[in-house]
Amino acid sequence: MSDDRNFYENNYHFDDDIVAPGEERLWHAIKMLEPLDGTSFLDLGSGVGWAARLAGERGHAKSVVGLDFAFRALKLGEDSIPGVLRVQGDGTRLPFQDNCFDRALSFGSIEHFPDVVQGLRELGRVLSPEGRAVVVVPNFYVRTEQPRELRLSYYGWRSRFTEAGLRIVATSADRGPAILRDRRPARIVFRAGAKMLSFVPGMQYQFAFLLEHDHQA
Ligand SMILES: C[S@@+](CC[C@H](N)C(=O)[O-])C[C@H]1O[C@@H](n2cnc3c(N)ncnc32)[C@H](O)[C@@H]1O
């Protein structure tokens, strides 16, 4: 098992994610994909699978699939969050046919892939020609405990999407987790600072990009 995967299987806080899903942050991003009614929906790097569940329950997507490489996330999700088809796999080599999803979301995951552009290309490959995806990724100053994370500005992300043959349709902001999500003082200070910074243009905690195929590319 790779060191990256080992970290998620053994150290990542999936147990907390089961009880504190950050539902409104997820829904804010999913809503950018409306209409979802009757669509097939992929949650790429799904963790325990809350976003996929919301897309089915609140968005009325017809089929919802969550893909993650961590068995522990899938298992915890399977036990507590029903209604999602869970698939174990690597986000840079998706085990799906071309064009098989109408909608896709990747929330805080693609920046942790070993090859981000390849992950975006795979996302594009499985998205139907008229399909749309939302990719939520952090601003350059965000730091987490995860072993690998690509840190880019808005313009850095934009060039990665272009490289992967995707076009930005709209951009929104994710202002980050609740300040008191956990009680570690350093994290509280960081999150409070990030919340304030998020009101400065270009300094949002995370960007939520609505993407489609760039048919001109
Ligand atoms: C910060 S968590 C986000 C999880 C979920 N999207 C959420 O919002 O709660 C990052 C997720 O990416 C997954 N991940 C990291 N690298 C991956 C890869 N190469 N292929 C598939 N999943 C990966 C991790 O297992 C983890 O579940």
PDB file of C-alpha atoms and ligand atoms in Angstrom:
ATOM      1  CA  MET A   1       0.000   0.000   0.000  1.00  0.00           C
ATOM      2  CA  SER A   2       1.357   3.490  -0.828  1.00  0.00           C
ATOM      3  CA  ASP A   3       2.297   5.842   2.044  1.00  0.00           C
ATOM      4  CA  ASP A   4      -0.491   8.188   0.985  1.00  0.00           C
ATOM      5  CA  ARG A   5      -3.138   5.512   1.189  1.00  0.00           C
ATOM      6  CA  ASN A   6      -1.697   4.192   4.402  1.00  0.00           C
ATOM      7  CA  PHE A   7      -2.271   7.622   5.975  1.00  0.00           C
ATOM      8  CA  TYR A   8      -5.961   7.651   4.988  1.00  0.00           C
ATOM      9  CA  GLU A   9      -6.499   4.050   6.097  1.00  0.00           C
ATOM     10  CA  ASN A  10      -4.928   4.659   9.513  1.00  0.00           C
ATOM     11  CA  ASN A  11      -4.810   8.323  10.497  1.00  0.00           C
ATOM     12  CA  TYR A  12      -7.403  10.430   8.693  1.00  0.00           C
ATOM     13  CA  HIS A  13     -10.443  11.646  10.686  1.00  0.00           C
ATOM     14  CA  PHE A  14     -13.154   9.745   8.769  1.00  0.00           C
ATOM     15  CA  ASP A  15     -14.850   8.891  12.101  1.00  0.00           C
ATOM     16  CA  ASP A  16     -15.388  12.637  12.722  1.00  0.00           C
ATOM     17  CA  ASP A  17     -16.698  13.089   9.173  1.00  0.00           C
ATOM     18  CA  ILE A  18     -19.450  10.554   9.841  1.00  0.00           C
ATOM     19  CA  VAL A  19     -20.881  12.673  12.663  1.00  0.00           C
ATOM     20  CA  ALA A  20     -19.966  16.175  11.423  1.00  0.00           C
ATOM     21  CA  PRO A  21     -20.445  16.178   7.671  1.00  0.00           C
ATOM     22  CA  GLY A  22     -20.287  19.940   6.980  1.00  0.00           C
ATOM     23  CA  GLU A  23     -23.521  19.452   5.094  1.00  0.00           C
ATOM     24  CA  GLU A  24     -24.131  23.089   4.165  1.00  0.00           C
ATOM     25  CA  ARG A  25     -20.655  23.481   2.667  1.00  0.00           C
ATOM     26  CA  LEU A  26     -21.179  20.367   0.574  1.00  0.00           C
ATOM     27  CA  TRP A  27     -24.661  21.414  -0.504  1.00  0.00           C
ATOM     28  CA  HIS A  28     -23.435  24.878  -1.515  1.00  0.00           C
ATOM     29  CA  ALA A  29     -21.095  23.167  -4.001  1.00  0.00           C
ATOM     30  CA  ILE A  30     -23.577  20.490  -5.140  1.00  0.00           C
ATOM     31  CA  LYS A  31     -26.220  23.137  -5.862  1.00  0.00           C
ATOM     32  CA  MET A  32     -23.963  24.574  -8.561  1.00  0.00           C
ATOM     33  CA  LEU A  33     -24.686  21.346 -10.494  1.00  0.00           C
ATOM     34  CA  GLU A  34     -28.448  21.807 -10.594  1.00  0.00           C
ATOM     35  CA  PRO A  35     -30.577  20.483 -12.145  1.00  0.00           C
ATOM     36  CA  LEU A  36     -29.600  17.113 -10.689  1.00  0.00           C
ATOM     37  CA  ASP A  37     -32.977  15.449 -11.010  1.00  0.00           C
ATOM     38  CA  GLY A  38     -32.648  12.085 -12.766  1.00  0.00           C
ATOM     39  CA  THR A  39     -28.901  12.412 -13.391  1.00  0.00           C
ATOM     40  CA  SER A  40     -26.024  10.031 -12.700  1.00  0.00           C
ATOM     41  CA  PHE A  41     -23.700  11.578 -10.125  1.00  0.00           C
ATOM     42  CA  LEU A  42     -20.081  10.795  -9.204  1.00  0.00           C
ATOM     43  CA  ASP A  43     -18.414  11.936  -5.977  1.00  0.00           C
ATOM     44  CA  LEU A  44     -14.689  11.679  -6.704  1.00  0.00           C
ATOM     45  CA  GLY A  45     -12.604  11.240  -3.543  1.00  0.00           C
ATOM     46  CA  SER A  46     -15.866  10.819  -1.659  1.00  0.00           C
ATOM     47  CA  GLY A  47     -14.502  10.013   1.798  1.00  0.00           C
ATOM     48  CA  VAL A  48     -17.415   8.595   3.785  1.00  0.00           C
ATOM     49  CA  GLY A  49     -19.871   9.695   1.086  1.00  0.00           C
ATOM     50  CA  TRP A  50     -21.969  12.555   2.441  1.00  0.00           C
ATOM     51  CA  ALA A  51     -21.902  14.547  -0.793  1.00  0.00           C
ATOM     52  CA  ALA A  52     -23.143  11.589  -2.829  1.00  0.00           C
ATOM     53  CA  ARG A  53     -25.896  11.002  -0.301  1.00  0.00           C
ATOM     54  CA  LEU A  54     -26.984  14.673  -0.477  1.00  0.00           C
ATOM     55  CA  ALA A  55     -26.999  14.617  -4.283  1.00  0.00           C
ATOM     56  CA  GLY A  56     -29.429  11.689  -4.166  1.00  0.00           C
ATOM     57  CA  GLU A  57     -31.559  12.779  -1.240  1.00  0.00           C
ATOM     58  CA  ARG A  58     -31.802  16.551  -1.716  1.00  0.00           C
ATOM     59  CA  GLY A  59     -30.896  16.793  -5.392  1.00  0.00           C
ATOM     60  CA  HIS A  60     -32.855  13.715  -6.560  1.00  0.00           C
ATOM     61  CA  ALA A  61     -29.998  12.402  -8.676  1.00  0.00           C
ATOM     62  CA  LYS A  62     -31.009   9.001 -10.072  1.00  0.00           C
ATOM     63  CA  SER A  63     -27.791   7.146  -9.262  1.00  0.00           C
ATOM     64  CA  VAL A  64     -25.050   8.248  -6.891  1.00  0.00           C
ATOM     65  CA  VAL A  65     -21.570   6.758  -6.833  1.00  0.00           C
ATOM     66  CA  GLY A  66     -18.796   7.575  -4.372  1.00  0.00           C
ATOM     67  CA  LEU A  67     -15.231   6.619  -5.308  1.00  0.00           C
ATOM     68  CA  ASP A  68     -12.356   6.696  -2.847  1.00  0.00           C
ATOM     69  CA  PHE A  69      -9.142   4.760  -2.474  1.00  0.00           C
ATOM     70  CA  ALA A  70      -9.497   4.347   1.327  1.00  0.00           C
ATOM     71  CA  PHE A  71     -11.384   1.198   2.309  1.00  0.00           C
ATOM     72  CA  ARG A  72     -11.873   2.607   5.800  1.00  0.00           C
ATOM     73  CA  ALA A  73     -13.852   5.580   4.440  1.00  0.00           C
ATOM     74  CA  LEU A  74     -16.009   3.309   2.300  1.00  0.00           C
ATOM     75  CA  LYS A  75     -16.677   0.871   5.119  1.00  0.00           C
ATOM     76  CA  LEU A  76     -17.572   3.568   7.664  1.00  0.00           C
ATOM     77  CA  GLY A  77     -19.840   5.200   5.101  1.00  0.00           C
ATOM     78  CA  GLU A  78     -21.470   1.887   4.192  1.00  0.00           C
ATOM     79  CA  ASP A  79     -22.363   1.314   7.846  1.00  0.00           C
ATOM     80  CA  SER A  80     -23.778   4.804   8.535  1.00  0.00           C
ATOM     81  CA  ILE A  81     -24.733   6.588   5.299  1.00  0.00           C
ATOM     82  CA  PRO A  82     -26.925   4.425   3.078  1.00  0.00           C
ATOM     83  CA  GLY A  83     -28.080   5.064  -0.462  1.00  0.00           C
ATOM     84  CA  VAL A  84     -24.663   5.425  -2.106  1.00  0.00           C
ATOM     85  CA  LEU A  85     -22.926   2.949  -4.408  1.00  0.00           C
ATOM     86  CA  ARG A  86     -19.347   2.892  -3.151  1.00  0.00           C
ATOM     87  CA  VAL A  87     -16.362   2.011  -5.310  1.00  0.00           C
ATOM     88  CA  GLN A  88     -12.769   1.581  -4.200  1.00  0.00           C
ATOM     89  CA  GLY A  89     -10.350   2.974  -6.757  1.00  0.00           C
ATOM     90  CA  ASP A  90      -7.609   5.394  -7.624  1.00  0.00           C
ATOM     91  CA  GLY A  91      -8.801   8.803  -8.732  1.00  0.00           C
ATOM     92  CA  THR A  92      -6.119   8.966 -11.409  1.00  0.00           C
ATOM     93  CA  ARG A  93      -7.276   5.679 -13.025  1.00  0.00           C
ATOM     94  CA  LEU A  94     -11.046   5.579 -12.722  1.00  0.00           C
ATOM     95  CA  PRO A  95     -12.682   2.162 -13.152  1.00  0.00           C
ATOM     96  CA  PHE A  96     -15.543   3.618 -15.236  1.00  0.00           C
ATOM     97  CA  GLN A  97     -16.378   3.790 -18.924  1.00  0.00           C
ATOM     98  CA  ASP A  98     -16.118   7.044 -20.871  1.00  0.00           C
ATOM     99  CA  ASN A  99     -19.035   9.507 -20.660  1.00  0.00           C
ATOM    100  CA  CYS A 100     -20.981   7.629 -17.992  1.00  0.00           C
ATOM    101  CA  PHE A 101     -21.778  10.448 -15.524  1.00  0.00           C
ATOM    102  CA  ASP A 102     -23.926  13.563 -16.041  1.00  0.00           C
ATOM    103  CA  ARG A 103     -22.686  15.301 -12.922  1.00  0.00           C
ATOM    104  CA  ALA A 104     -19.584  15.033 -10.749  1.00  0.00           C
ATOM    105  CA  LEU A 105     -18.229  16.624  -7.623  1.00  0.00           C
ATOM    106  CA  SER A 106     -14.811  16.470  -6.083  1.00  0.00           C
ATOM    107  CA  PHE A 107     -14.700  18.269  -2.754  1.00  0.00           C
ATOM    108  CA  GLY A 108     -11.272  18.780  -1.197  1.00  0.00           C
ATOM    109  CA  SER A 109      -9.827  15.663  -2.812  1.00  0.00           C
ATOM    110  CA  ILE A 110      -8.155  16.245  -6.180  1.00  0.00           C
ATOM    111  CA  GLU A 111      -5.387  18.380  -4.665  1.00  0.00           C
ATOM    112  CA  HIS A 112      -4.272  15.268  -2.763  1.00  0.00           C
ATOM    113  CA  PHE A 113      -3.917  13.069  -5.850  1.00  0.00           C
ATOM    114  CA  PRO A 114      -0.336  12.277  -6.930  1.00  0.00           C
ATOM    115  CA  ASP A 115      -1.049  13.690 -10.401  1.00  0.00           C
ATOM    116  CA  VAL A 116      -3.720  16.373 -10.288  1.00  0.00           C
ATOM    117  CA  VAL A 117      -3.965  16.962 -14.044  1.00  0.00           C
ATOM    118  CA  GLN A 118      -4.359  13.224 -14.639  1.00  0.00           C
ATOM    119  CA  GLY A 119      -7.170  13.194 -12.027  1.00  0.00           C
ATOM    120  CA  LEU A 120      -8.872  16.059 -13.858  1.00  0.00           C
ATOM    121  CA  ARG A 121      -8.433  14.292 -17.209  1.00  0.00           C
ATOM    122  CA  GLU A 122     -10.056  11.196 -15.764  1.00  0.00           C
ATOM    123  CA  LEU A 123     -12.908  13.311 -14.436  1.00  0.00           C
ATOM    124  CA  GLY A 124     -13.375  14.730 -17.932  1.00  0.00           C
ATOM    125  CA  ARG A 125     -13.197  11.286 -19.526  1.00  0.00           C
ATOM    126  CA  VAL A 126     -16.061   9.857 -17.436  1.00  0.00           C
ATOM    127  CA  LEU A 127     -18.201  12.993 -17.762  1.00  0.00           C
ATOM    128  CA  SER A 128     -20.760  12.972 -20.587  1.00  0.00           C
ATOM    129  CA  PRO A 129     -20.178  15.513 -23.394  1.00  0.00           C
ATOM    130  CA  GLU A 130     -22.754  17.914 -21.955  1.00  0.00           C
ATOM    131  CA  GLY A 131     -21.965  16.952 -18.352  1.00  0.00           C
ATOM    132  CA  ARG A 132     -20.819  19.305 -15.627  1.00  0.00           C
ATOM    133  CA  ALA A 133     -18.506  18.943 -12.647  1.00  0.00           C
ATOM    134  CA  VAL A 134     -17.743  20.987  -9.550  1.00  0.00           C
ATOM    135  CA  VAL A 135     -14.214  20.798  -8.225  1.00  0.00           C
ATOM    136  CA  VAL A 136     -13.594  22.354  -4.803  1.00  0.00           C
ATOM    137  CA  VAL A 137      -9.902  22.972  -4.153  1.00  0.00           C
ATOM    138  CA  PRO A 138      -7.925  25.033  -1.631  1.00  0.00           C
ATOM    139  CA  ASN A 139      -6.213  28.343  -2.029  1.00  0.00           C
ATOM    140  CA  PHE A 140      -2.408  28.402  -1.898  1.00  0.00           C
ATOM    141  CA  TYR A 141      -2.194  29.230   1.819  1.00  0.00           C
ATOM    142  CA  VAL A 142      -4.307  26.332   3.115  1.00  0.00           C
ATOM    143  CA  ARG A 143      -2.476  23.626   5.049  1.00  0.00           C
ATOM    144  CA  THR A 144      -3.912  20.325   6.294  1.00  0.00           C
ATOM    145  CA  GLU A 145      -2.371  17.261   7.912  1.00  0.00           C
ATOM    146  CA  GLN A 146      -2.640  15.200   4.712  1.00  0.00           C
ATOM    147  CA  PRO A 147       0.587  13.820   3.236  1.00  0.00           C
ATOM    148  CA  ARG A 148       0.297  15.399  -0.194  1.00  0.00           C
ATOM    149  CA  GLU A 149      -1.497  18.561  -1.256  1.00  0.00           C
ATOM    150  CA  LEU A 150      -1.065  20.819  -4.246  1.00  0.00           C
ATOM    151  CA  ARG A 151      -1.237  24.473  -3.247  1.00  0.00           C
ATOM    152  CA  LEU A 152      -2.248  26.849  -6.011  1.00  0.00           C
ATOM    153  CA  SER A 153      -3.807  30.277  -6.482  1.00  0.00           C
ATOM    154  CA  TYR A 154      -6.953  30.812  -8.574  1.00  0.00           C
ATOM    155  CA  TYR A 155      -4.772  31.244 -11.665  1.00  0.00           C
ATOM    156  CA  GLY A 156      -2.765  28.131 -10.899  1.00  0.00           C
ATOM    157  CA  TRP A 157      -5.949  26.072 -10.750  1.00  0.00           C
ATOM    158  CA  ARG A 158      -7.288  27.672 -13.901  1.00  0.00           C
ATOM    159  CA  SER A 159      -4.238  26.591 -15.861  1.00  0.00           C
ATOM    160  CA  ARG A 160      -4.571  22.981 -14.573  1.00  0.00           C
ATOM    161  CA  PHE A 161      -8.183  22.838 -15.819  1.00  0.00           C
ATOM    162  CA  THR A 162      -7.140  24.156 -19.230  1.00  0.00           C
ATOM    163  CA  GLU A 163      -4.388  21.526 -19.397  1.00  0.00           C
ATOM    164  CA  ALA A 164      -6.992  18.837 -18.677  1.00  0.00           C
ATOM    165  CA  GLY A 165      -9.388  20.081 -21.407  1.00  0.00           C
ATOM    166  CA  LEU A 166     -11.924  21.620 -19.007  1.00  0.00           C
ATOM    167  CA  ARG A 167     -13.455  25.081 -19.067  1.00  0.00           C
ATOM    168  CA  ILE A 168     -14.568  27.159 -16.077  1.00  0.00           C
ATOM    169  CA  VAL A 169     -18.258  28.074 -16.309  1.00  0.00           C
ATOM    170  CA  ALA A 170     -18.574  29.742 -12.882  1.00  0.00           C
ATOM    171  CA  THR A 171     -16.615  30.126  -9.651  1.00  0.00           C
ATOM    172  CA  SER A 172     -17.837  30.306  -6.089  1.00  0.00           C
ATOM    173  CA  ALA A 173     -16.187  30.320  -2.658  1.00  0.00           C
ATOM    174  CA  ASP A 174     -16.013  27.818   0.177  1.00  0.00           C
ATOM    175  CA  ARG A 175     -15.149  29.677   3.370  1.00  0.00           C
ATOM    176  CA  GLY A 176     -13.806  26.632   5.162  1.00  0.00           C
ATOM    177  CA  PRO A 177     -14.682  24.546   8.207  1.00  0.00           C
ATOM    178  CA  ALA A 178     -16.335  25.881  11.348  1.00  0.00           C
ATOM    179  CA  ILE A 179     -13.803  27.702  13.536  1.00  0.00           C
ATOM    180  CA  LEU A 180     -14.442  25.329  16.456  1.00  0.00           C
ATOM    181  CA  ARG A 181     -14.510  22.141  14.365  1.00  0.00           C
ATOM    182  CA  ASP A 182     -11.990  20.733  16.819  1.00  0.00           C
ATOM    183  CA  ARG A 183     -10.322  22.243  19.881  1.00  0.00           C
ATOM    184  CA  ARG A 184      -6.663  22.265  18.827  1.00  0.00           C
ATOM    185  CA  PRO A 185      -5.593  25.897  19.480  1.00  0.00           C
ATOM    186  CA  ALA A 186      -3.354  26.200  16.409  1.00  0.00           C
ATOM    187  CA  ARG A 187      -6.162  24.977  14.147  1.00  0.00           C
ATOM    188  CA  ILE A 188      -8.672  27.360  15.746  1.00  0.00           C
ATOM    189  CA  VAL A 189      -6.376  30.322  15.112  1.00  0.00           C
ATOM    190  CA  PHE A 190      -5.732  29.195  11.520  1.00  0.00           C
ATOM    191  CA  ARG A 191      -9.421  28.696  10.767  1.00  0.00           C
ATOM    192  CA  ALA A 192     -10.410  32.052  12.284  1.00  0.00           C
ATOM    193  CA  GLY A 193      -7.739  33.795  10.179  1.00  0.00           C
ATOM    194  CA  ALA A 194      -8.791  31.912   7.058  1.00  0.00           C
ATOM    195  CA  LYS A 195     -12.447  32.908   7.583  1.00  0.00           C
ATOM    196  CA  MET A 196     -11.481  36.580   7.641  1.00  0.00           C
ATOM    197  CA  LEU A 197      -9.142  36.239   4.666  1.00  0.00           C
ATOM    198  CA  SER A 198     -11.916  34.538   2.717  1.00  0.00           C
ATOM    199  CA  PHE A 199     -13.710  37.883   2.351  1.00  0.00           C
ATOM    200  CA  VAL A 200     -10.760  39.350   0.438  1.00  0.00           C
ATOM    201  CA  PRO A 201     -11.141  38.785  -3.322  1.00  0.00           C
ATOM    202  CA  GLY A 202      -8.806  36.009  -4.518  1.00  0.00           C
ATOM    203  CA  MET A 203      -8.143  34.870  -0.930  1.00  0.00           C
ATOM    204  CA  GLN A 204     -11.098  32.521  -0.451  1.00  0.00           C
ATOM    205  CA  TYR A 205     -10.296  29.435   1.641  1.00  0.00           C
ATOM    206  CA  GLN A 206     -11.314  27.148  -1.202  1.00  0.00           C
ATOM    207  CA  PHE A 207     -12.560  27.769  -4.716  1.00  0.00           C
ATOM    208  CA  ALA A 208     -15.570  25.905  -6.080  1.00  0.00           C
ATOM    209  CA  PHE A 209     -15.187  25.698  -9.856  1.00  0.00           C
ATOM    210  CA  LEU A 210     -18.094  24.708 -12.086  1.00  0.00           C
ATOM    211  CA  LEU A 211     -16.515  22.996 -15.096  1.00  0.00           C
ATOM    212  CA  GLU A 212     -17.503  21.546 -18.430  1.00  0.00           C
ATOM    213  CA  HIS A 213     -15.676  20.095 -21.402  1.00  0.00           C
ATOM    214  CA  ASP A 214     -13.833  22.688 -23.410  1.00  0.00           C
ATOM    215  CA  HIS A 215     -15.181  21.702 -26.811  1.00  0.00           C
ATOM    216  CA  GLN A 216     -12.905  24.282 -28.514  1.00  0.00           C
ATOM    217  CA  ALA A 217      -9.702  22.762 -27.089  1.00  0.00           C
TER     218      ALA A 217
HETATM  219  C1  LIG B   1      -9.936  15.782   2.560  1.00  0.00           C
HETATM  220  S1  LIG B   1     -10.653  14.220   2.194  1.00  0.00           S
HETATM  221  C2  LIG B   1     -12.183  14.743   1.460  1.00  0.00           C
HETATM  222  C3  LIG B   1     -13.249  13.703   1.512  1.00  0.00           C
HETATM  223  C4  LIG B   1     -14.642  14.143   1.067  1.00  0.00           C
HETATM  224  N1  LIG B   1     -14.645  14.628  -0.294  1.00  0.00           N
HETATM  225  C5  LIG B   1     -15.209  15.164   2.023  1.00  0.00           C
HETATM  226  O1  LIG B   1     -15.490  16.287   1.587  1.00  0.00           O
HETATM  227  O2  LIG B   1     -15.383  14.852   3.194  1.00  0.00           O
HETATM  228  C6  LIG B   1      -9.692  13.654   0.812  1.00  0.00           C
HETATM  229  C7  LIG B   1     -10.149  12.323   0.275  1.00  0.00           C
HETATM  230  O3  LIG B   1      -9.426  12.016  -0.919  1.00  0.00           O
HETATM  231  C8  LIG B   1      -9.159  10.622  -0.923  1.00  0.00           C
HETATM  232  N2  LIG B   1      -8.017  10.399  -1.827  1.00  0.00           N
HETATM  233  C9  LIG B   1      -6.761  10.903  -1.719  1.00  0.00           C
HETATM  234  N3  LIG B   1      -6.006  10.473  -2.747  1.00  0.00           N
HETATM  235  C10 LIG B   1      -6.797   9.696  -3.533  1.00  0.00           C
HETATM  236  C11 LIG B   1      -6.591   8.983  -4.747  1.00  0.00           C
HETATM  237  N4  LIG B   1      -5.404   8.969  -5.374  1.00  0.00           N
HETATM  238  N5  LIG B   1      -7.639   8.291  -5.276  1.00  0.00           N
HETATM  239  C12 LIG B   1      -8.848   8.290  -4.656  1.00  0.00           C
HETATM  240  N6  LIG B   1      -9.097   8.944  -3.499  1.00  0.00           N
HETATM  241  C13 LIG B   1      -8.083   9.640  -2.948  1.00  0.00           C
HETATM  242  C14 LIG B   1      -8.874  10.305   0.532  1.00  0.00           C
HETATM  243  O4  LIG B   1      -8.996   8.934   0.830  1.00  0.00           O
HETATM  244  C15 LIG B   1      -9.927  11.169   1.223  1.00  0.00           C
HETATM  245  O5  LIG B   1     -11.133  10.479   1.399  1.00  0.00           O
END
